[in-house]
């Protein structure tokens, strides 16, 4: 599969952009475990053009992340075009447009999946962004606004016509949010439409190596994007790749392995964001690495209240010593609701 001239190999795996989750340290961990493509948290076009520090900070990418995309969102054409130009100065491999976020504060004002209610505006915005930047432009979206308006087939063809390099489709409508089961049948229908010449990436409910292989085989998509199942489990990319290559399932990492993974994640978060912010933003990940451990409440409390890296490392060492023989089996964290 290729995005423009970016060679990604056969059956690439993508990390879904997730607000407050896919920061540089988490992207680093997912790359380390085999994610082929990562994308930033989504960035407000208004924030970029106002030079808001939080939005600008999200432009920071590392050479080790490549290929990496920067995702932007907004509801007005001119700010989105300007935001794309600003994002391009950070030298990503591609620019991704978010037409998929279902959250009320985004979709309710016409951005994200709210754009699916105004296809001409969506298409014109995309056309102008494609023309404004030299980097490839990709889009992530959903099946439609609701069950009565699943217009993704029309959207896919029209976005292809204005020059996007790849399309990611989440198999739910905006009205579904993250409820119910993702419907991949329309994703497969679009991928197998002879008029579609760009790569189609499927997204939604991929939470195991077996399901990833099944959906690659059943729907013929070029790539698969994994979102909520990565939370507290960046090694899912390693699991999927191993299963695709060998047909064998890897065991879940032991408690001791998870402790070492958590320490590495901590080091990267401190390196990227400094001590206080790095620790604060890592907490949601740390506790999920150990979800399923018995009698963990007090230890979990230590992980989410300490501001001292050494104390956190000591707590992690305690976890390895105290629960080192516990069989994690197929324990996986509860899913997030953040995937966009």
CSV table of C-alpha atoms in Angstrom, one decimal:
chain,number,residue,atom,x,y,z
A,1,UNK,CA,0.0,0.0,0.0
A,2,UNK,CA,1.1,3.6,-0.7
A,3,UNK,CA,-0.1,7.0,0.4
A,4,UNK,CA,1.1,9.0,-2.6
A,5,UNK,CA,4.8,8.0,-2.8
A,6,UNK,CA,5.0,6.8,0.8
A,7,UNK,CA,5.5,3.0,0.7
A,8,UNK,CA,3.9,1.2,3.6
A,9,UNK,CA,4.2,-2.4,2.7
A,10,UNK,CA,1.4,-5.0,2.7
A,11,UNK,CA,-1.4,-4.8,5.2
A,12,UNK,CA,-0.1,-1.8,7.2
A,13,UNK,CA,-1.4,-1.0,10.7
A,14,UNK,CA,-2.3,2.5,11.6
A,15,UNK,CA,-2.6,4.1,15.1
A,16,UNK,CA,-5.9,6.1,15.2
A,17,UNK,CA,-5.6,9.7,16.3
A,18,UNK,CA,-7.2,10.0,19.8
A,19,UNK,CA,-7.5,13.3,21.7
A,20,UNK,CA,-5.5,13.3,24.9
A,21,UNK,CA,-4.1,9.9,24.1
A,22,UNK,CA,-1.9,9.8,21.0
A,23,UNK,CA,0.7,12.3,22.3
A,24,UNK,CA,4.3,11.8,21.2
A,25,UNK,CA,5.2,9.4,24.0
A,26,UNK,CA,2.3,7.1,23.2
A,27,UNK,CA,3.0,7.3,19.5
A,28,UNK,CA,6.6,6.3,20.3
A,29,UNK,CA,5.5,3.3,22.2
A,30,UNK,CA,3.1,2.2,19.4
A,31,UNK,CA,5.8,2.6,16.8
A,32,UNK,CA,8.1,0.5,18.9
A,33,UNK,CA,5.6,-2.3,18.9
A,34,UNK,CA,5.0,-2.2,15.2
A,35,UNK,CA,2.5,0.5,14.2
A,36,UNK,CA,3.3,1.3,10.6
A,37,UNK,CA,1.7,4.8,10.6
A,38,UNK,CA,0.9,7.2,13.4
A,39,UNK,CA,-1.1,10.4,13.5
A,40,UNK,CA,-1.1,13.3,16.0
A,41,UNK,CA,-4.0,14.1,18.2
A,42,UNK,CA,-6.4,16.3,16.2
A,43,UNK,CA,-5.5,20.0,16.1
A,44,UNK,CA,-8.0,22.8,15.9
A,45,UNK,CA,-7.6,25.0,12.8
A,46,UNK,CA,-8.7,28.0,14.9
A,47,UNK,CA,-6.0,27.2,17.5
A,48,UNK,CA,-3.3,27.0,14.9
A,49,UNK,CA,-4.1,30.2,13.2
A,50,UNK,CA,-4.4,32.0,16.6
A,51,UNK,CA,-1.0,30.5,17.5
A,52,UNK,CA,-2.4,28.9,20.6
A,53,UNK,CA,0.4,27.2,22.4
A,54,UNK,CA,-1.5,24.0,23.1
A,55,UNK,CA,-2.4,23.6,19.4
A,56,UNK,CA,1.2,24.5,18.3
A,57,UNK,CA,2.7,22.0,20.7
A,58,UNK,CA,0.7,19.2,19.0
A,59,UNK,CA,2.7,19.9,15.8
A,60,UNK,CA,5.9,18.4,17.4
A,61,UNK,CA,6.9,15.2,15.7
A,62,UNK,CA,10.0,13.1,15.9
A,63,UNK,CA,12.0,11.6,13.1
A,64,UNK,CA,11.5,8.2,14.7
A,65,UNK,CA,7.7,8.4,14.2
A,66,UNK,CA,7.8,8.4,10.4
A,67,UNK,CA,5.6,8.0,8.5
A,68,UNK,CA,3.5,10.4,10.6
A,69,UNK,CA,0.5,12.5,9.8
A,70,UNK,CA,-0.8,15.7,11.4
A,71,UNK,CA,-4.6,15.8,11.7
A,72,UNK,CA,-6.6,19.0,11.7
A,73,UNK,CA,-10.2,19.9,12.1
A,74,UNK,CA,-12.5,22.9,11.6
A,75,UNK,CA,-15.7,24.0,10.0
A,76,UNK,CA,-14.6,26.9,7.8
A,77,UNK,CA,-12.6,26.7,4.6
A,78,UNK,CA,-10.2,29.6,5.0
A,79,UNK,CA,-9.0,28.7,8.5
A,80,UNK,CA,-8.6,25.0,7.5
A,81,UNK,CA,-6.5,25.9,4.5
A,82,UNK,CA,-4.3,28.2,6.6
A,83,UNK,CA,-4.0,25.5,9.3
A,84,UNK,CA,-3.0,23.0,6.7
A,85,UNK,CA,-0.2,25.3,5.5
A,86,UNK,CA,0.9,25.8,9.1
A,87,UNK,CA,0.9,22.1,9.7
A,88,UNK,CA,2.9,21.5,6.6
A,89,UNK,CA,5.8,23.6,8.1
A,90,UNK,CA,6.2,20.9,10.8
A,91,UNK,CA,7.2,18.5,7.9
A,92,UNK,CA,4.8,15.6,8.5
A,93,UNK,CA,4.5,12.9,5.9
A,94,UNK,CA,0.9,13.8,5.2
A,95,UNK,CA,-1.9,16.0,6.3
A,96,UNK,CA,-5.1,14.3,7.6
A,97,UNK,CA,-8.5,16.0,7.7
A,98,UNK,CA,-10.8,15.0,10.5
A,99,UNK,CA,-14.3,14.6,9.2
A,100,UNK,CA,-15.1,11.9,11.8
A,101,UNK,CA,-15.1,13.2,15.3
A,102,UNK,CA,-18.7,12.7,16.7
A,103,UNK,CA,-18.3,14.7,19.9
A,104,UNK,CA,-21.0,17.3,20.3
A,105,UNK,CA,-18.7,20.2,20.8
A,106,UNK,CA,-17.0,19.4,17.5
A,107,UNK,CA,-19.7,17.9,15.3
A,108,UNK,CA,-22.4,20.2,16.7
A,109,UNK,CA,-20.8,23.3,15.1
A,110,UNK,CA,-20.2,21.6,11.8
A,111,UNK,CA,-16.6,20.3,12.2
A,112,UNK,CA,-15.6,16.6,12.4
A,113,UNK,CA,-18.5,14.3,11.4
A,114,UNK,CA,-20.7,17.3,11.4
A,115,UNK,CA,-19.3,18.0,7.9
A,116,UNK,CA,-21.1,15.0,6.6
A,117,UNK,CA,-24.3,17.0,6.6
A,118,UNK,CA,-22.8,19.4,4.1
A,119,UNK,CA,-21.0,17.3,1.5
A,120,UNK,CA,-20.4,20.2,-1.0
A,121,UNK,CA,-18.7,22.1,1.8
A,122,UNK,CA,-16.7,19.0,2.8
A,123,UNK,CA,-15.6,18.5,-0.8
A,124,UNK,CA,-14.7,22.1,-1.5
A,125,UNK,CA,-12.7,22.4,1.8
A,126,UNK,CA,-10.8,19.2,0.9
A,127,UNK,CA,-10.1,20.5,-2.7
A,128,UNK,CA,-8.7,23.8,-1.4
A,129,UNK,CA,-6.5,22.0,1.2
A,130,UNK,CA,-5.2,19.6,-1.4
A,131,UNK,CA,-4.3,22.5,-3.7
A,132,UNK,CA,-2.8,24.6,-0.9
A,133,UNK,CA,-0.1,22.1,0.3
A,134,UNK,CA,2.5,19.9,-1.3
A,135,UNK,CA,2.2,17.0,1.2
A,136,UNK,CA,-0.4,14.3,0.5
A,137,UNK,CA,-3.8,14.9,2.0
A,138,UNK,CA,-5.8,12.1,3.6
A,139,UNK,CA,-9.3,12.0,5.2
A,140,UNK,CA,-10.8,10.2,8.1
A,141,UNK,CA,-14.6,10.0,8.3
A,142,UNK,CA,-17.6,7.9,9.2
A,143,UNK,CA,-20.4,6.1,7.3
A,144,UNK,CA,-22.7,9.1,7.6
A,145,UNK,CA,-24.5,11.3,10.0
A,146,UNK,CA,-27.2,8.7,11.0
A,147,UNK,CA,-28.8,5.5,9.7
A,148,UNK,CA,-30.9,7.5,7.2
A,149,UNK,CA,-28.0,9.3,5.7
A,150,UNK,CA,-25.2,6.8,5.2
A,151,UNK,CA,-23.6,8.8,2.3
A,152,UNK,CA,-20.0,7.5,2.5
A,153,UNK,CA,-20.1,6.0,-1.0
A,154,UNK,CA,-20.8,9.4,-2.6
A,155,UNK,CA,-18.3,11.1,-0.2
A,156,UNK,CA,-15.5,8.6,-1.1
A,157,UNK,CA,-15.9,9.2,-4.8
A,158,UNK,CA,-16.1,12.9,-4.5
A,159,UNK,CA,-13.1,13.2,-2.2
A,160,UNK,CA,-11.1,11.0,-4.5
A,161,UNK,CA,-12.0,13.3,-7.4
A,162,UNK,CA,-10.5,16.3,-5.6
A,163,UNK,CA,-7.2,14.6,-4.9
A,164,UNK,CA,-7.0,12.9,-1.5
A,165,UNK,CA,-4.3,10.2,-1.3
A,166,UNK,CA,-6.1,7.8,1.1
A,167,UNK,CA,-9.4,7.5,3.0
A,168,UNK,CA,-10.0,6.0,6.4
A,169,UNK,CA,-13.6,5.0,7.2
A,170,UNK,CA,-14.8,4.4,10.7
A,171,UNK,CA,-17.7,1.9,10.5
A,172,UNK,CA,-20.3,3.8,12.5
A,173,UNK,CA,-22.5,6.8,11.9
A,174,UNK,CA,-22.1,10.0,13.9
A,175,UNK,CA,-25.4,9.2,15.7
A,176,UNK,CA,-23.9,5.9,17.0
A,177,UNK,CA,-21.0,7.6,18.6
A,178,UNK,CA,-19.1,4.5,19.8
A,179,UNK,CA,-22.2,2.4,20.6
A,180,UNK,CA,-23.1,-0.8,18.9
A,181,UNK,CA,-21.0,-2.8,16.5
A,182,UNK,CA,-19.0,-1.2,13.7
A,183,UNK,CA,-20.4,-2.0,10.3
A,184,UNK,CA,-17.6,-2.9,7.9
A,185,UNK,CA,-19.9,-4.0,5.1
A,186,UNK,CA,-20.0,-0.5,3.6
A,187,UNK,CA,-16.2,-0.1,4.0
A,188,UNK,CA,-15.7,-3.3,2.1
A,189,UNK,CA,-18.2,-2.2,-0.6
A,190,UNK,CA,-16.3,1.0,-1.1
A,191,UNK,CA,-12.9,-0.8,-1.2
A,192,UNK,CA,-14.2,-3.2,-3.9
A,193,UNK,CA,-15.8,-0.5,-6.0
A,194,UNK,CA,-13.8,-0.5,-9.3
A,195,UNK,CA,-14.1,3.3,-9.4
A,196,UNK,CA,-12.1,3.7,-6.2
A,197,UNK,CA,-8.4,4.0,-6.9
A,198,UNK,CA,-7.1,5.3,-3.6
A,199,UNK,CA,-6.2,3.1,-0.5
A,200,UNK,CA,-9.1,2.5,1.8
A,201,UNK,CA,-8.3,2.0,5.5
A,202,UNK,CA,-10.8,0.4,7.8
A,203,UNK,CA,-11.4,1.4,11.4
A,204,UNK,CA,-13.7,0.3,14.2
A,205,UNK,CA,-13.8,-2.5,16.8
A,206,UNK,CA,-10.4,-4.0,15.9
A,207,UNK,CA,-9.4,-5.4,19.3
A,208,UNK,CA,-7.6,-8.6,18.5
A,209,UNK,CA,-5.1,-10.2,16.1
A,210,UNK,CA,-7.8,-12.6,14.9
A,211,UNK,CA,-10.3,-9.9,14.1
A,212,UNK,CA,-7.6,-7.9,12.2
A,213,UNK,CA,-6.8,-10.8,10.0
A,214,UNK,CA,-10.5,-11.7,9.5
A,215,UNK,CA,-11.3,-8.2,8.4
A,216,UNK,CA,-8.3,-7.9,6.1
A,217,UNK,CA,-9.4,-11.1,4.4
A,218,UNK,CA,-13.2,-10.5,4.4
A,219,UNK,CA,-13.3,-6.8,3.3
A,220,UNK,CA,-10.0,-6.5,1.4
A,221,UNK,CA,-9.1,-3.2,2.9
A,222,UNK,CA,-5.6,-1.8,2.2
A,223,UNK,CA,-4.9,-1.0,5.8
A,224,UNK,CA,-6.4,-1.3,9.3
A,225,UNK,CA,-6.5,1.5,11.9
A,226,UNK,CA,-6.6,0.5,15.5
A,227,UNK,CA,-7.8,3.0,18.2
A,228,UNK,CA,-9.3,2.2,21.5
A,229,UNK,CA,-7.8,-1.2,21.8
A,230,UNK,CA,-4.3,0.3,22.0
A,231,UNK,CA,-5.1,2.1,25.2
A,232,UNK,CA,-2.9,0.4,27.8
A,233,UNK,CA,-1.9,-2.1,25.2
A,234,UNK,CA,0.5,-0.6,22.6
A,235,UNK,CA,1.8,-4.1,21.9
A,236,UNK,CA,-1.4,-5.0,20.0
A,237,UNK,CA,0.4,-4.0,16.8
A,238,UNK,CA,3.1,-6.7,17.5
A,239,UNK,CA,0.3,-9.2,18.2
A,240,UNK,CA,-1.5,-8.5,14.9
A,241,UNK,CA,1.7,-8.6,12.8
A,242,UNK,CA,2.8,-11.8,14.4
A,243,UNK,CA,-0.5,-13.4,13.7
A,244,UNK,CA,-0.7,-12.1,10.1
A,245,UNK,CA,2.7,-13.6,9.5
A,246,UNK,CA,2.5,-16.9,11.3
A,247,UNK,CA,-1.1,-17.6,12.3
A,248,UNK,CA,0.0,-17.9,15.9
A,249,UNK,CA,-1.2,-15.9,18.8
A,250,UNK,CA,1.4,-14.2,21.1
A,251,UNK,CA,0.8,-14.5,24.8
A,252,UNK,CA,-0.1,-11.3,26.7
A,253,UNK,CA,3.0,-9.6,28.2
A,254,UNK,CA,3.7,-10.7,31.8
A,255,UNK,CA,3.5,-8.3,34.7
A,256,UNK,CA,7.2,-7.9,34.7
A,257,UNK,CA,7.3,-7.1,31.0
A,258,UNK,CA,4.5,-4.5,31.5
A,259,UNK,CA,6.5,-2.9,34.3
A,260,UNK,CA,9.5,-2.4,31.9
A,261,UNK,CA,7.1,-1.1,29.2
A,262,UNK,CA,5.6,1.4,31.7
A,263,UNK,CA,9.1,2.6,32.7
A,264,UNK,CA,10.0,3.1,29.1
A,265,UNK,CA,6.8,5.1,28.5
A,266,UNK,CA,7.5,7.1,31.6
A,267,UNK,CA,11.0,8.0,30.4
A,268,UNK,CA,9.7,9.1,27.0
A,269,UNK,CA,6.9,11.1,28.5
A,270,UNK,CA,9.4,13.0,30.8
A,271,UNK,CA,11.7,13.6,27.9
A,272,UNK,CA,8.9,15.0,25.7
A,273,UNK,CA,6.9,17.0,28.2
A,274,UNK,CA,8.9,17.6,31.3
A,275,UNK,CA,8.3,16.2,34.8
A,276,UNK,CA,5.0,17.6,35.9
A,277,UNK,CA,3.1,17.5,32.6
A,278,UNK,CA,4.8,14.3,31.6
A,279,UNK,CA,3.6,12.5,34.7
A,280,UNK,CA,0.1,14.0,34.7
A,281,UNK,CA,-0.5,13.0,31.1
A,282,UNK,CA,1.0,9.5,31.6
A,283,UNK,CA,-1.3,8.5,34.4
A,284,UNK,CA,-4.1,7.3,32.2
A,285,UNK,CA,-1.8,5.0,30.5
A,286,UNK,CA,0.1,3.7,33.6
A,287,UNK,CA,-2.9,2.3,35.4
A,288,UNK,CA,-4.3,0.6,32.2
A,289,UNK,CA,-1.1,-1.3,31.7
A,290,UNK,CA,-2.0,-3.3,34.9
A,291,UNK,CA,-5.8,-3.5,34.5
A,292,UNK,CA,-7.0,-6.8,35.8
A,293,UNK,CA,-4.5,-7.2,38.7
A,294,UNK,CA,-6.3,-8.3,41.9
A,295,UNK,CA,-6.2,-6.1,45.0
A,296,UNK,CA,-4.6,-3.3,43.0
A,297,UNK,CA,-6.6,-0.3,44.3
A,298,UNK,CA,-4.0,1.1,46.8
A,299,UNK,CA,-1.1,0.6,44.3
A,300,UNK,CA,-3.1,2.2,41.6
A,301,UNK,CA,-3.7,5.2,43.8
A,302,UNK,CA,0.0,5.6,44.3
A,303,UNK,CA,0.5,5.6,40.5
A,304,UNK,CA,-2.1,8.3,39.9
A,305,UNK,CA,-1.1,10.6,42.8
A,306,UNK,CA,2.7,10.7,42.8
A,307,UNK,CA,4.6,13.5,41.1
A,308,UNK,CA,8.0,12.0,41.7
A,309,UNK,CA,9.5,9.9,38.9
A,310,UNK,CA,11.6,7.9,41.3
A,311,UNK,CA,8.6,7.1,43.5
A,312,UNK,CA,6.7,6.0,40.4
A,313,UNK,CA,9.5,3.7,39.4
A,314,UNK,CA,9.7,2.3,42.9
A,315,UNK,CA,5.9,1.6,42.8
A,316,UNK,CA,6.4,-0.1,39.4
A,317,UNK,CA,9.2,-2.2,40.9
A,318,UNK,CA,6.8,-3.2,43.7
A,319,UNK,CA,4.2,-4.2,41.1
A,320,UNK,CA,6.8,-6.5,39.5
A,321,UNK,CA,7.8,-8.0,42.8
A,322,UNK,CA,4.3,-8.4,44.2
A,323,UNK,CA,2.4,-9.5,41.2
A,324,UNK,CA,5.2,-10.9,39.0
A,325,UNK,CA,3.8,-14.4,38.9
A,326,UNK,CA,0.2,-13.3,38.2
A,327,UNK,CA,-1.0,-14.7,34.8
A,328,UNK,CA,-2.4,-11.8,32.8
A,329,UNK,CA,-3.8,-14.3,30.3
A,330,UNK,CA,-5.9,-12.4,27.8
A,331,UNK,CA,-6.5,-9.5,30.1
A,332,UNK,CA,-7.1,-6.3,28.0
A,333,UNK,CA,-8.1,-2.8,29.2
A,334,UNK,CA,-11.7,-1.5,28.8
A,335,UNK,CA,-12.1,0.5,25.6
A,336,UNK,CA,-11.8,4.3,25.4
A,337,UNK,CA,-14.5,6.6,24.0
A,338,UNK,CA,-11.9,9.0,22.5
A,339,UNK,CA,-11.3,7.6,19.1
A,340,UNK,CA,-12.0,10.3,16.5
